[in-house]
Amino acid sequence: MQESRSHQWMRIATLALLVALRGGVAALAEERAPQNATQPAPASGSAQSDADVVGTIDRLIATAWKDAEVSPSDMATDAEWCRRVYLDLVGRIPSLEELQQFAADKAKERRTKLVDRLLESDDYIYHQASVWTVMLIGRTGGTEPRTLVSRDGMQKYLRDSLAANKPYDVMVRELITATGVNKPGEEGFNGAVNFLLDNLDADGVQATAKTSRLFLGLQVQCTQCHNHPFNEWKQNQFWGMNAFFRQTRPLRTREGNDILSVQLVDEDFPGQDRPPRDSIGADGQVHDAVKEAAIYYDTREATLIAAFPTFVDGTEIGHSGYVTDVNRRQELSRLVIESEYLAPAIVNRIWSQYLGYGFTRPVDDMGPHNPASHPELLEFLAVQFQAHGYDLKRLARWVVLSRPYGLSSRGGKGNAVDDPTSGETPLFSRFYLRQMTAEQLYESLLVATAADKATGSNFDERQRVKQQWLAQFTVEFGTDENEEANTFNGTIPQALMMMNGALMRDATACKPGTFLHETATGKLDDDKKVEQLYLAALSRRPKGNEVALASKLLAARKGNVPAAMEDIWWVLLNSNEFILVH
Amino acid sequence: MSRRHFMGHLAASGALALPAASLTASLRAHAADLKKRHKAAILLWMGGGPSTIDLFDMKPGAQTGGPFKPIATTGDVQICEHLPLLAKQMKHLSIVRSMSTREADHNRGRYYMHTGFVPNPNVLHPSYGAVLSHELADQVPELEIPPFISIGGPSEGPGFLGMAYAPFVVDSNGRVQNLGGGVEEDRLHERLAMLSELETSFVSQKRGGAAEDHQKILTKTVSLMSSQQMQAFRCEQEPEKVRERYGDSAFGRGCLMARRLIETGVTFVEVDFGGWDNHADIFTTLENRLPQLDQGMSALVEDLVERGLYEDTAVIWMGEFGRTPRINTDVGRDHFASAWSTVVGGAGLKPGIAVGTTDENGLRVTSDPYTSQDLMASICQALGIPLSKTFTSLNGRPMKIANGGRVIKELFA
């Protein structure tokens, strides 16, 4: 009923919008009434109200369902949805109190209220900073000895930026143009430098590849060595992009062999001191490498070609290497921010962060060779994101309040074909199961078990232990490109860690201070205790047969309730229902 | 409640029943039973893309040739002077010098060389280890450890064959973390019985493949926790002389572990040896690392031959591509896929020869060029897997094994 009404509502969008602005049809927008009802009246291409944006997402997704002849799954239950949105926005499952608090809220717009509360929480800042840190410098950036990178510095920059809800374009500019010192507490500290510090080796090849991939959704790295056989990118485009990073230098402050800190600066670039004779540019002219700050690259035919800063779309800037003439990174950031690729790339990434799949696979390989699954929606969201001042929180809010995000992960009769794990284009007609990330699992275990309360460690110590724990799932490839693979993917080592690992032993030991101890030794009767455990781990009550199983365990432990609770707790935390986002 | 009751319950409850029930039984199973012949393969993966023009297809005197000199071998080929031990084993190995591929990016090259397919946004293809395990693991039904093991690196994934064929990744010391240290056996049984119910009930709600995979992985994990076969990872049980022969390096230990694993019944072992992405100072770097390659690889081949395992075990040495004949201004070589070499042997492949040729500067292949899928088809053929074999990807697409590659005929003459 609500569906068809909302559908109809979208067909008469303009009219409804006017009404909505007067607050007349808040109910039609279900729980999606705009927090800020003073939005300016939208025109085509200008900012629409949050409710309208969400309505359009729902409409465009539903159109694709219709075209593909699938019907969506039912909506997720409140508890399922609550667990999901906690995991996605703040990086952990809800605590028992948080779950109960949500369940107790009978307000119609309780989902919207919860999303807004989570978006304003410190946990949101911490979790998203951790997501962005992995995106920018990987899981190992800044963790090796004698590294140029300060992981703390990167995280501090991101936390500060997210706390201020810095517009995304400003953040991108700051990351591309950053100068300053890498470590927090040092004079001239600018944590943003750590992104480039992690990617500057080998003549900024990685900086080129990663900047293009992350901020523009363009995979240009293959064209380092040759024109790409499948997409439109050519080798000169890679080196044209690369030339933007050549005024950038890391200056180390050392004490003996140790690097105390690193300062990233812009320096005049005299051109590559490579054979200037026979240096033919892409324009066919012979270039004087000293007057014009060129770089050179080898083609597959082993000829040497000169390159100057040229954006992927062909826009050139001045050739001078003097920073006072042309600041190449400033110019690059301007071109990136003005680029038509910027907004779709981040929209695609954020959509995939919350829905499990983006509109392209992989999410950062966009372009005519890899058409988007929902082009109209991608474009619409990109336009709205821009019109709303590159507001990342708002983008997240639209996505998690949309209908596809709110669907159950259970397959329905009409959408068996919608299974992207089989390579099908995702239709988002159900919520796709996905494994918690290692970070989500770690934090969720702590929230569920309060294991850290028993050990009583402080924040820094906790971060160190967490980093150590995360490190076991990262393997590096033997290349110069800082590539790494995440082996936290549901395989045996992970199952072993869950069954026998130290974290799990702490989490399932009935020690004073832990949630388990509190529950197991509390005054509730045994069935209630079991129920508490289910709610805390799975955000639901046990079913009849599960209550029976738990009684068997209690009997097996011969009335040793804490031991039986340990067993039940271990089972719950090892279950697929715990470890999957569903 | 009695233990017997729980065991009975466990058996009835399905999913985790079998391995849990065999928890005790398997303690009696011994590696000796597994020593019968089975087909297997070892991939020595040179992450980063080694400079094959400096190792296996040298161009002495050419402008692109570099400073190293070629030496004679026991095979009908010459190789780099910094591989003297391997030179003695070359009668067992052949070099494919006419590799010509198009992927000169690490990620794409790694994927392509591991799967025979170029990356495609809609399908994840299975890698060597997954394909061979899928086809061959049934030969050793007693195997309790995973059939696909990757030492020191992540390898590539199982693609549409599913997590059951995923690589089991261990470090070069073979440490498998968290193998034990949980609760006592009885209690573990009780926990597993309850877990089994919970797993089954979630899976029955049609939540998709991830839930089913989790259930399968749990089953395998329980089996692994109780297996004597885990001893295969313990290289320190080898005599000191053997360990010295393989070399005191991560790669050397990996090679030794590979032999132990194959002996135990494992189908596919990948030994990851990264660090070949030598854009700068390549010759100094190579002089330092070639001795490790030399010791580990030569000891592995020699040992496999001596133990009678070589006839049934294919050995593949390769990276994602080769490196440019042109030496760059940082005295390095960059990514180069159009003309490069791989080394193969064992499993009845014709040994001691060089397949194919490149021009005098190593810039292009001057004979019939071979691709990743050709190499993979040849390995499959050698291991007795019919090339007519077709997989069906999850979305129903038929896919020829080794992407329909053609066999490298010279290796079967």
PDB file of C-alpha atoms in Angstrom, chain B residues 105-242:
ATOM      1  CA  ASP B 105      49.989  -4.134 -14.750  1.00  0.00           C
ATOM      2  CA  HIS B 106      50.674  -6.110 -11.558  1.00  0.00           C
ATOM      3  CA  ASN B 107      47.053  -6.735 -10.656  1.00  0.00           C
ATOM      4  CA  ARG B 108      45.934  -7.631 -14.143  1.00  0.00           C
ATOM      5  CA  GLY B 109      49.049  -9.662 -14.847  1.00  0.00           C
ATOM      6  CA  ARG B 110      48.745 -11.577 -11.574  1.00  0.00           C
ATOM      7  CA  TYR B 111      45.116 -12.377 -12.288  1.00  0.00           C
ATOM      8  CA  TYR B 112      45.764 -13.338 -15.896  1.00  0.00           C
ATOM      9  CA  MET B 113      48.757 -15.571 -15.216  1.00  0.00           C
ATOM     10  CA  HIS B 114      46.944 -17.289 -12.338  1.00  0.00           C
ATOM     11  CA  THR B 115      43.661 -17.912 -14.155  1.00  0.00           C
ATOM     12  CA  GLY B 116      44.236 -17.840 -17.908  1.00  0.00           C
ATOM     13  CA  PHE B 117      41.567 -15.167 -18.176  1.00  0.00           C
ATOM     14  CA  VAL B 118      41.871 -11.392 -18.299  1.00  0.00           C
ATOM     15  CA  PRO B 119      39.986  -9.633 -15.500  1.00  0.00           C
ATOM     16  CA  ASN B 120      36.306  -9.264 -16.231  1.00  0.00           C
ATOM     17  CA  PRO B 121      34.059  -7.214 -13.981  1.00  0.00           C
ATOM     18  CA  ASN B 122      31.261  -9.794 -14.134  1.00  0.00           C
ATOM     19  CA  VAL B 123      33.041 -13.076 -13.429  1.00  0.00           C
ATOM     20  CA  LEU B 124      35.701 -14.103 -10.963  1.00  0.00           C
ATOM     21  CA  HIS B 125      37.695 -16.907 -12.556  1.00  0.00           C
ATOM     22  CA  PRO B 126      39.271 -19.685 -10.517  1.00  0.00           C
ATOM     23  CA  SER B 127      43.043 -19.710 -10.243  1.00  0.00           C
ATOM     24  CA  TYR B 128      45.421 -22.626 -10.877  1.00  0.00           C
ATOM     25  CA  GLY B 129      45.181 -23.881  -7.319  1.00  0.00           C
ATOM     26  CA  ALA B 130      41.402 -23.871  -7.327  1.00  0.00           C
ATOM     27  CA  VAL B 131      41.080 -25.448 -10.766  1.00  0.00           C
ATOM     28  CA  LEU B 132      43.567 -28.229 -10.033  1.00  0.00           C
ATOM     29  CA  SER B 133      42.140 -28.905  -6.581  1.00  0.00           C
ATOM     30  CA  HIS B 134      38.670 -29.055  -8.047  1.00  0.00           C
ATOM     31  CA  GLU B 135      39.806 -31.589 -10.637  1.00  0.00           C
ATOM     32  CA  LEU B 136      42.325 -33.616  -8.665  1.00  0.00           C
ATOM     33  CA  ALA B 137      41.621 -33.448  -4.928  1.00  0.00           C
ATOM     34  CA  ASP B 138      39.346 -36.506  -5.043  1.00  0.00           C
ATOM     35  CA  GLN B 139      42.444 -38.643  -5.650  1.00  0.00           C
ATOM     36  CA  VAL B 140      43.282 -38.312  -1.971  1.00  0.00           C
ATOM     37  CA  PRO B 141      40.015 -38.703  -0.055  1.00  0.00           C
ATOM     38  CA  GLU B 142      41.981 -39.030   3.194  1.00  0.00           C
ATOM     39  CA  LEU B 143      43.230 -35.478   2.890  1.00  0.00           C
ATOM     40  CA  GLU B 144      42.147 -33.479   5.933  1.00  0.00           C
ATOM     41  CA  ILE B 145      44.051 -30.305   5.187  1.00  0.00           C
ATOM     42  CA  PRO B 146      43.078 -28.005   2.338  1.00  0.00           C
ATOM     43  CA  PRO B 147      44.085 -29.181  -1.156  1.00  0.00           C
ATOM     44  CA  PHE B 148      45.247 -25.677  -2.151  1.00  0.00           C
ATOM     45  CA  ILE B 149      47.909 -24.112   0.036  1.00  0.00           C
ATOM     46  CA  SER B 150      49.700 -20.852  -0.542  1.00  0.00           C
ATOM     47  CA  ILE B 151      52.896 -20.195   1.366  1.00  0.00           C
ATOM     48  CA  GLY B 152      54.039 -16.653   2.068  1.00  0.00           C
ATOM     49  CA  GLY B 153      51.497 -14.935  -0.144  1.00  0.00           C
ATOM     50  CA  PRO B 154      47.812 -14.789  -0.923  1.00  0.00           C
ATOM     51  CA  SER B 155      47.796 -16.398  -4.408  1.00  0.00           C
ATOM     52  CA  GLU B 156      44.568 -15.760  -6.302  1.00  0.00           C
ATOM     53  CA  GLY B 157      41.112 -16.811  -5.249  1.00  0.00           C
ATOM     54  CA  PRO B 158      38.770 -19.641  -6.186  1.00  0.00           C
ATOM     55  CA  GLY B 159      36.440 -17.438  -8.234  1.00  0.00           C
ATOM     56  CA  PHE B 160      33.147 -19.093  -9.052  1.00  0.00           C
ATOM     57  CA  LEU B 161      34.326 -22.448  -7.704  1.00  0.00           C
ATOM     58  CA  GLY B 162      33.625 -21.092  -4.215  1.00  0.00           C
ATOM     59  CA  MET B 163      35.431 -20.698  -0.915  1.00  0.00           C
ATOM     60  CA  ALA B 164      35.873 -24.466  -0.569  1.00  0.00           C
ATOM     61  CA  TYR B 165      38.675 -24.105  -3.138  1.00  0.00           C
ATOM     62  CA  ALA B 166      40.173 -20.970  -1.661  1.00  0.00           C
ATOM     63  CA  PRO B 167      43.901 -20.950  -0.926  1.00  0.00           C
ATOM     64  CA  PHE B 168      44.862 -21.744   2.638  1.00  0.00           C
ATOM     65  CA  VAL B 169      47.478 -19.102   3.290  1.00  0.00           C
ATOM     66  CA  VAL B 170      50.344 -19.754   5.716  1.00  0.00           C
ATOM     67  CA  ASP B 171      53.574 -17.885   6.323  1.00  0.00           C
ATOM     68  CA  SER B 172      56.914 -19.326   5.311  1.00  0.00           C
ATOM     69  CA  ASN B 173      57.337 -20.843   8.764  1.00  0.00           C
ATOM     70  CA  GLY B 174      54.147 -22.823   8.286  1.00  0.00           C
ATOM     71  CA  ARG B 175      52.649 -21.436  11.426  1.00  0.00           C
ATOM     72  CA  VAL B 176      48.933 -21.925  11.482  1.00  0.00           C
ATOM     73  CA  GLN B 177      47.618 -19.591  14.088  1.00  0.00           C
ATOM     74  CA  ASN B 178      44.917 -20.530  16.550  1.00  0.00           C
ATOM     75  CA  LEU B 179      44.954 -24.192  15.711  1.00  0.00           C
ATOM     76  CA  GLY B 180      44.160 -25.191  19.234  1.00  0.00           C
ATOM     77  CA  GLY B 181      43.955 -23.690  22.652  1.00  0.00           C
ATOM     78  CA  GLY B 182      40.196 -23.726  22.920  1.00  0.00           C
ATOM     79  CA  VAL B 183      38.225 -25.827  25.339  1.00  0.00           C
ATOM     80  CA  GLU B 184      38.446 -29.553  26.051  1.00  0.00           C
ATOM     81  CA  GLU B 185      37.152 -31.985  23.468  1.00  0.00           C
ATOM     82  CA  ASP B 186      33.821 -32.905  25.059  1.00  0.00           C
ATOM     83  CA  ARG B 187      32.857 -29.350  25.494  1.00  0.00           C
ATOM     84  CA  LEU B 188      33.915 -28.507  21.963  1.00  0.00           C
ATOM     85  CA  HIS B 189      31.613 -31.264  20.696  1.00  0.00           C
ATOM     86  CA  GLU B 190      28.697 -29.815  22.556  1.00  0.00           C
ATOM     87  CA  ARG B 191      29.403 -26.374  21.248  1.00  0.00           C
ATOM     88  CA  LEU B 192      29.711 -27.635  17.695  1.00  0.00           C
ATOM     89  CA  ALA B 193      26.427 -29.488  17.926  1.00  0.00           C
ATOM     90  CA  MET B 194      24.596 -26.345  18.883  1.00  0.00           C
ATOM     91  CA  LEU B 195      26.482 -24.290  16.308  1.00  0.00           C
ATOM     92  CA  SER B 196      25.522 -26.770  13.641  1.00  0.00           C
ATOM     93  CA  GLU B 197      21.828 -26.161  14.299  1.00  0.00           C
ATOM     94  CA  LEU B 198      22.247 -22.439  14.217  1.00  0.00           C
ATOM     95  CA  GLU B 199      24.154 -22.551  10.952  1.00  0.00           C
ATOM     96  CA  THR B 200      21.630 -24.786   9.275  1.00  0.00           C
ATOM     97  CA  SER B 201      18.700 -22.695  10.311  1.00  0.00           C
ATOM     98  CA  PHE B 202      20.225 -19.467   8.948  1.00  0.00           C
ATOM     99  CA  VAL B 203      21.204 -21.122   5.669  1.00  0.00           C
ATOM    100  CA  SER B 204      17.681 -22.488   5.233  1.00  0.00           C
ATOM    101  CA  GLN B 205      16.369 -18.930   5.090  1.00  0.00           C
ATOM    102  CA  LYS B 206      17.757 -18.524   1.546  1.00  0.00           C
ATOM    103  CA  ARG B 207      20.157 -15.804   2.465  1.00  0.00           C
ATOM    104  CA  GLY B 208      22.549 -16.593  -0.363  1.00  0.00           C
ATOM    105  CA  GLY B 209      25.934 -18.224  -0.879  1.00  0.00           C
ATOM    106  CA  ALA B 210      27.843 -16.443   1.879  1.00  0.00           C
ATOM    107  CA  ALA B 211      25.891 -18.227   4.599  1.00  0.00           C
ATOM    108  CA  GLU B 212      26.401 -21.636   2.983  1.00  0.00           C
ATOM    109  CA  ASP B 213      30.108 -20.974   2.514  1.00  0.00           C
ATOM    110  CA  HIS B 214      30.476 -20.139   6.188  1.00  0.00           C
ATOM    111  CA  GLN B 215      28.950 -23.466   7.099  1.00  0.00           C
ATOM    112  CA  LYS B 216      31.299 -25.383   4.778  1.00  0.00           C
ATOM    113  CA  ILE B 217      34.346 -23.568   6.074  1.00  0.00           C
ATOM    114  CA  LEU B 218      33.422 -24.372   9.665  1.00  0.00           C
ATOM    115  CA  THR B 219      33.233 -28.045   8.755  1.00  0.00           C
ATOM    116  CA  LYS B 220      36.673 -27.979   7.167  1.00  0.00           C
ATOM    117  CA  THR B 221      38.116 -26.040  10.046  1.00  0.00           C
ATOM    118  CA  VAL B 222      36.993 -28.585  12.582  1.00  0.00           C
ATOM    119  CA  SER B 223      38.532 -31.343  10.491  1.00  0.00           C
ATOM    120  CA  LEU B 224      41.792 -29.456  10.258  1.00  0.00           C
ATOM    121  CA  MET B 225      41.984 -28.789  13.995  1.00  0.00           C
ATOM    122  CA  SER B 226      42.198 -32.470  14.709  1.00  0.00           C
ATOM    123  CA  SER B 227      44.429 -33.606  11.872  1.00  0.00           C
ATOM    124  CA  GLN B 228      47.816 -35.269  12.183  1.00  0.00           C
ATOM    125  CA  GLN B 229      48.469 -34.084   8.662  1.00  0.00           C
ATOM    126  CA  MET B 230      49.204 -30.635  10.032  1.00  0.00           C
ATOM    127  CA  GLN B 231      52.690 -32.024  10.683  1.00  0.00           C
ATOM    128  CA  ALA B 232      53.378 -31.359   7.004  1.00  0.00           C
ATOM    129  CA  PHE B 233      53.822 -27.696   7.880  1.00  0.00           C
ATOM    130  CA  ARG B 234      56.553 -28.437  10.402  1.00  0.00           C
ATOM    131  CA  CYS B 235      59.758 -28.121   8.386  1.00  0.00           C
ATOM    132  CA  GLU B 236      61.828 -28.142  11.569  1.00  0.00           C
ATOM    133  CA  GLN B 237      61.212 -31.908  11.673  1.00  0.00           C
ATOM    134  CA  GLU B 238      63.492 -32.274   8.646  1.00  0.00           C
ATOM    135  CA  PRO B 239      67.167 -33.178   9.142  1.00  0.00           C
ATOM    136  CA  GLU B 240      69.439 -30.157   9.295  1.00  0.00           C
ATOM    137  CA  LYS B 241      71.212 -31.201   6.098  1.00  0.00           C
ATOM    138  CA  VAL B 242      67.969 -31.078   4.165  1.00  0.00           C
TER     139      VAL B 242
END
